Amino acid sequence: METDPHWVEGILDNFPAFLQDHANCERKASALALSMVVKYPDRTTIIPDLIALAREELEHFEEVYRVMNRKGILLAKDEPDPYINGLLKAMRHGRQQRFIDRMLVSSLVECRGAERFRLVADAIDDEELGSFYHRLWKSEQKHGNQFIRLLLKEAVDEREVMNRAEELAQVEADLVLSLPQRAALH
């Protein structure tokens, strides 16, 4: 399910709040990748990729912070994200199932972020910010696909992954429709 194109209007109306939320999302994405290294130290085939992903997300945080700093916008206190919390509730328990779901939820989050960064890039009047969000759109799209590739690299059954991906994608789509719109990425 695609984001309603009118979503971006609310973002442009309160862009400082969107930037604050965006910075928090990038910081949390970096922390998530590093936490997966710690939670799954035995998954050595994907640890280098997770470290690189954490580094790239941290660079995105730094870039958003620089934009905010130039505009005189302070970082905001992290608030619970109803979108992320809704996805976390759908995750299964058990080491292998949790790992699969964590990777798939991460993929969904990155893909939704990519889609929305593209909407921002296309709608914003500021050429520099438009270019910035266009670049982030491509990067986040790559990250969404990367989580699936890493999951399959771990020799997880592709059919199982794709079936569960479809289930979680439906949960995510229902969640997006149920949440009120706010000046936030998700």
PDB file of N, CA, C and O in Angstrom, residues 11 14-26 60-61 63-76 117 120 124 129 132-133 136 183-185:
ATOM      1  N   ILE A  11       3.687  17.323   6.231  1.00  0.00           N
ATOM      2  CA  ILE A  11       5.119  17.402   6.505  1.00  0.00           C
ATOM      3  C   ILE A  11       5.629  18.798   6.178  1.00  0.00           C
ATOM      4  O   ILE A  11       6.349  19.409   6.965  1.00  0.00           O
ATOM      5  N   ASN A  14       4.834  21.520   8.686  1.00  0.00           N
ATOM      6  CA  ASN A  14       5.568  21.525   9.954  1.00  0.00           C
ATOM      7  C   ASN A  14       6.918  20.831   9.757  1.00  0.00           C
ATOM      8  O   ASN A  14       7.219  19.834  10.399  1.00  0.00           O
ATOM      9  N   PHE A  15       7.703  21.387   8.839  1.00  0.00           N
ATOM     10  CA  PHE A  15       8.968  20.765   8.479  1.00  0.00           C
ATOM     11  C   PHE A  15       9.963  20.690   9.639  1.00  0.00           C
ATOM     12  O   PHE A  15      10.695  19.702   9.747  1.00  0.00           O
ATOM     13  N   PRO A  16      10.021  21.667  10.533  1.00  0.00           N
ATOM     14  CA  PRO A  16      10.943  21.521  11.674  1.00  0.00           C
ATOM     15  C   PRO A  16      10.653  20.261  12.507  1.00  0.00           C
ATOM     16  O   PRO A  16      11.582  19.540  12.885  1.00  0.00           O
ATOM     17  N   ALA A  17       9.376  19.974  12.763  1.00  0.00           N
ATOM     18  CA  ALA A  17       9.030  18.768  13.530  1.00  0.00           C
ATOM     19  C   ALA A  17       9.395  17.516  12.738  1.00  0.00           C
ATOM     20  O   ALA A  17       9.848  16.523  13.316  1.00  0.00           O
ATOM     21  N   PHE A  18       9.203  17.562  11.424  1.00  0.00           N
ATOM     22  CA  PHE A  18       9.583  16.425  10.589  1.00  0.00           C
ATOM     23  C   PHE A  18      11.094  16.189  10.667  1.00  0.00           C
ATOM     24  O   PHE A  18      11.541  15.049  10.798  1.00  0.00           O
ATOM     25  N   LEU A  19      11.880  17.252  10.590  1.00  0.00           N
ATOM     26  CA  LEU A  19      13.332  17.099  10.687  1.00  0.00           C
ATOM     27  C   LEU A  19      13.737  16.501  12.034  1.00  0.00           C
ATOM     28  O   LEU A  19      14.624  15.636  12.097  1.00  0.00           O
ATOM     29  N   GLN A  20      13.093  16.940  13.098  1.00  0.00           N
ATOM     30  CA  GLN A  20      13.399  16.382  14.425  1.00  0.00           C
ATOM     31  C   GLN A  20      13.085  14.891  14.469  1.00  0.00           C
ATOM     32  O   GLN A  20      13.879  14.091  14.969  1.00  0.00           O
ATOM     33  N   ASP A  21      11.939  14.512  13.936  1.00  0.00           N
ATOM     34  CA  ASP A  21      11.571  13.100  13.902  1.00  0.00           C
ATOM     35  C   ASP A  21      12.521  12.326  12.996  1.00  0.00           C
ATOM     36  O   ASP A  21      12.956  11.220  13.338  1.00  0.00           O
ATOM     37  N   HIS A  22      12.852  12.903  11.851  1.00  0.00           N
ATOM     38  CA  HIS A  22      13.764  12.240  10.925  1.00  0.00           C
ATOM     39  C   HIS A  22      15.111  11.975  11.587  1.00  0.00           C
ATOM     40  O   HIS A  22      15.658  10.876  11.465  1.00  0.00           O
ATOM     41  N   ALA A  23      15.634  12.953  12.300  1.00  0.00           N
ATOM     42  CA  ALA A  23      16.909  12.758  13.001  1.00  0.00           C
ATOM     43  C   ALA A  23      16.803  11.603  13.992  1.00  0.00           C
ATOM     44  O   ALA A  23      17.692  10.736  14.050  1.00  0.00           O
ATOM     45  N   ASN A  24      15.722  11.565  14.748  1.00  0.00           N
ATOM     46  CA  ASN A  24      15.539  10.469  15.705  1.00  0.00           C
ATOM     47  C   ASN A  24      15.453   9.117  14.992  1.00  0.00           C
ATOM     48  O   ASN A  24      15.989   8.123  15.480  1.00  0.00           O
ATOM     49  N   CYS A  25      14.786   9.075  13.853  1.00  0.00           N
ATOM     50  CA  CYS A  25      14.673   7.813  13.101  1.00  0.00           C
ATOM     51  C   CYS A  25      16.037   7.325  12.634  1.00  0.00           C
ATOM     52  O   CYS A  25      16.343   6.124  12.726  1.00  0.00           O
ATOM     53  N   GLU A  26      16.866   8.229  12.138  1.00  0.00           N
ATOM     54  CA  GLU A  26      18.193   7.833  11.666  1.00  0.00           C
ATOM     55  C   GLU A  26      19.060   7.338  12.829  1.00  0.00           C
ATOM     56  O   GLU A  26      19.769   6.339  12.702  1.00  0.00           O
ATOM     57  N   HIS A  60      23.722   9.509   8.173  1.00  0.00           N
ATOM     58  CA  HIS A  60      22.464  10.186   7.833  1.00  0.00           C
ATOM     59  C   HIS A  60      21.995  11.050   9.007  1.00  0.00           C
ATOM     60  O   HIS A  60      21.525  12.174   8.799  1.00  0.00           O
ATOM     61  N   PHE A  61      22.119  10.513  10.217  1.00  0.00           N
ATOM     62  CA  PHE A  61      21.761  11.303  11.400  1.00  0.00           C
ATOM     63  C   PHE A  61      22.579  12.591  11.431  1.00  0.00           C
ATOM     64  O   PHE A  61      22.042  13.680  11.661  1.00  0.00           O
ATOM     65  N   GLU A  63      23.977  14.162   8.977  1.00  0.00           N
ATOM     66  CA  GLU A  63      23.550  15.060   7.900  1.00  0.00           C
ATOM     67  C   GLU A  63      22.256  15.784   8.259  1.00  0.00           C
ATOM     68  O   GLU A  63      22.125  16.984   8.010  1.00  0.00           O
ATOM     69  N   VAL A  64      21.300  15.063   8.832  1.00  0.00           N
ATOM     70  CA  VAL A  64      20.045  15.702   9.237  1.00  0.00           C
ATOM     71  C   VAL A  64      20.322  16.718  10.341  1.00  0.00           C
ATOM     72  O   VAL A  64      19.779  17.829  10.329  1.00  0.00           O
ATOM     73  N   TYR A  65      21.205  16.360  11.259  1.00  0.00           N
ATOM     74  CA  TYR A  65      21.556  17.291  12.330  1.00  0.00           C
ATOM     75  C   TYR A  65      22.163  18.576  11.755  1.00  0.00           C
ATOM     76  O   TYR A  65      21.843  19.674  12.214  1.00  0.00           O
ATOM     77  N   ARG A  66      23.019  18.450  10.753  1.00  0.00           N
ATOM     78  CA  ARG A  66      23.629  19.638  10.144  1.00  0.00           C
ATOM     79  C   ARG A  66      22.554  20.525   9.511  1.00  0.00           C
ATOM     80  O   ARG A  66      22.603  21.759   9.626  1.00  0.00           O
ATOM     81  N   VAL A  67      21.593  19.913   8.829  1.00  0.00           N
ATOM     82  CA  VAL A  67      20.488  20.683   8.248  1.00  0.00           C
ATOM     83  C   VAL A  67      19.733  21.404   9.369  1.00  0.00           C
ATOM     84  O   VAL A  67      19.440  22.601   9.267  1.00  0.00           O
ATOM     85  N   MET A  68      19.429  20.678  10.421  1.00  0.00           N
ATOM     86  CA  MET A  68      18.697  21.274  11.545  1.00  0.00           C
ATOM     87  C   MET A  68      19.494  22.418  12.164  1.00  0.00           C
ATOM     88  O   MET A  68      18.936  23.481  12.464  1.00  0.00           O
ATOM     89  N   ASN A  69      20.769  22.211  12.355  1.00  0.00           N
ATOM     90  CA  ASN A  69      21.625  23.215  12.973  1.00  0.00           C
ATOM     91  C   ASN A  69      21.647  24.492  12.141  1.00  0.00           C
ATOM     92  O   ASN A  69      21.551  25.599  12.687  1.00  0.00           O
ATOM     93  N   ARG A  70      21.755  24.348  10.814  1.00  0.00           N
ATOM     94  CA  ARG A  70      21.741  25.520   9.927  1.00  0.00           C
ATOM     95  C   ARG A  70      20.420  26.283  10.033  1.00  0.00           C
ATOM     96  O   ARG A  70      20.385  27.498   9.865  1.00  0.00           O
ATOM     97  N   LYS A  71      19.350  25.562  10.303  1.00  0.00           N
ATOM     98  CA  LYS A  71      18.032  26.189  10.385  1.00  0.00           C
ATOM     99  C   LYS A  71      17.655  26.605  11.812  1.00  0.00           C
ATOM    100  O   LYS A  71      16.558  27.083  12.056  1.00  0.00           O
ATOM    101  N   GLY A  72      18.572  26.364  12.760  1.00  0.00           N
ATOM    102  CA  GLY A  72      18.303  26.727  14.144  1.00  0.00           C
ATOM    103  C   GLY A  72      17.296  25.817  14.829  1.00  0.00           C
ATOM    104  O   GLY A  72      16.609  26.235  15.765  1.00  0.00           O
ATOM    105  N   ILE A  73      17.197  24.579  14.388  1.00  0.00           N
ATOM    106  CA  ILE A  73      16.245  23.616  14.952  1.00  0.00           C
ATOM    107  C   ILE A  73      17.013  22.668  15.866  1.00  0.00           C
ATOM    108  O   ILE A  73      18.011  22.075  15.462  1.00  0.00           O
ATOM    109  N   LEU A  74      16.535  22.536  17.086  1.00  0.00           N
ATOM    110  CA  LEU A  74      17.176  21.654  18.054  1.00  0.00           C
ATOM    111  C   LEU A  74      16.705  20.215  17.890  1.00  0.00           C
ATOM    112  O   LEU A  74      15.594  19.971  17.405  1.00  0.00           O
ATOM    113  N   LEU A  75      17.536  19.294  18.316  1.00  0.00           N
ATOM    114  CA  LEU A  75      17.100  17.898  18.388  1.00  0.00           C
ATOM    115  C   LEU A  75      15.947  17.811  19.373  1.00  0.00           C
ATOM    116  O   LEU A  75      15.893  18.578  20.341  1.00  0.00           O
ATOM    117  N   ALA A  76      15.055  16.883  19.149  1.00  0.00           N
ATOM    118  CA  ALA A  76      13.892  16.720  20.026  1.00  0.00           C
ATOM    119  C   ALA A  76      14.040  15.464  20.868  1.00  0.00           C
ATOM    120  O   ALA A  76      14.685  14.495  20.453  1.00  0.00           O
ATOM    121  N   PHE A 117      10.524   9.619   1.726  1.00  0.00           N
ATOM    122  CA  PHE A 117      11.596  10.550   1.370  1.00  0.00           C
ATOM    123  C   PHE A 117      11.441  10.988  -0.090  1.00  0.00           C
ATOM    124  O   PHE A 117      11.709  12.133  -0.431  1.00  0.00           O
ATOM    125  N   VAL A 120       8.840  13.668  -0.190  1.00  0.00           N
ATOM    126  CA  VAL A 120       9.390  14.934   0.303  1.00  0.00           C
ATOM    127  C   VAL A 120      10.297  15.538  -0.763  1.00  0.00           C
ATOM    128  O   VAL A 120      10.220  16.743  -1.061  1.00  0.00           O
ATOM    129  N   ILE A 124       9.288  19.379  -2.033  1.00  0.00           N
ATOM    130  CA  ILE A 124       9.908  20.506  -1.330  1.00  0.00           C
ATOM    131  C   ILE A 124      10.465  21.522  -2.322  1.00  0.00           C
ATOM    132  O   ILE A 124      10.992  21.148  -3.370  1.00  0.00           O
ATOM    133  N   LEU A 129      17.533  20.774  -0.152  1.00  0.00           N
ATOM    134  CA  LEU A 129      16.814  19.747   0.605  1.00  0.00           C
ATOM    135  C   LEU A 129      16.186  18.715  -0.319  1.00  0.00           C
ATOM    136  O   LEU A 129      16.141  17.526   0.003  1.00  0.00           O
ATOM    137  N   PHE A 132      18.925  16.407  -1.183  1.00  0.00           N
ATOM    138  CA  PHE A 132      19.243  15.617   0.013  1.00  0.00           C
ATOM    139  C   PHE A 132      18.244  14.474   0.180  1.00  0.00           C
ATOM    140  O   PHE A 132      18.632  13.312   0.356  1.00  0.00           O
ATOM    141  N   TYR A 133      16.961  14.765   0.100  1.00  0.00           N
ATOM    142  CA  TYR A 133      15.945  13.731   0.287  1.00  0.00           C
ATOM    143  C   TYR A 133      15.877  12.760  -0.896  1.00  0.00           C
ATOM    144  O   TYR A 133      15.550  11.593  -0.706  1.00  0.00           O
ATOM    145  N   LEU A 136      18.612  10.370  -0.025  1.00  0.00           N
ATOM    146  CA  LEU A 136      18.184   9.503   1.076  1.00  0.00           C
ATOM    147  C   LEU A 136      17.157   8.477   0.604  1.00  0.00           C
ATOM    148  O   LEU A 136      17.156   7.342   1.080  1.00  0.00           O
ATOM    149  N   ALA A 183       3.486  15.107  11.715  1.00  0.00           N
ATOM    150  CA  ALA A 183       4.697  15.574  11.032  1.00  0.00           C
ATOM    151  C   ALA A 183       5.855  14.661  11.397  1.00  0.00           C
ATOM    152  O   ALA A 183       6.777  15.025  12.128  1.00  0.00           O
ATOM    153  N   ALA A 184       5.784  13.437  10.892  1.00  0.00           N
ATOM    154  CA  ALA A 184       6.771  12.416  11.211  1.00  0.00           C
ATOM    155  C   ALA A 184       6.950  11.503  10.004  1.00  0.00           C
ATOM    156  O   ALA A 184       6.067  11.402   9.157  1.00  0.00           O
ATOM    157  N   LEU A 185       8.078  10.833   9.978  1.00  0.00           N
ATOM    158  CA  LEU A 185       8.362   9.928   8.861  1.00  0.00           C
ATOM    159  C   LEU A 185       7.389   8.762   8.822  1.00  0.00           C
ATOM    160  O   LEU A 185       6.953   8.340   7.766  1.00  0.00           O
TER     161      LEU A 185
END
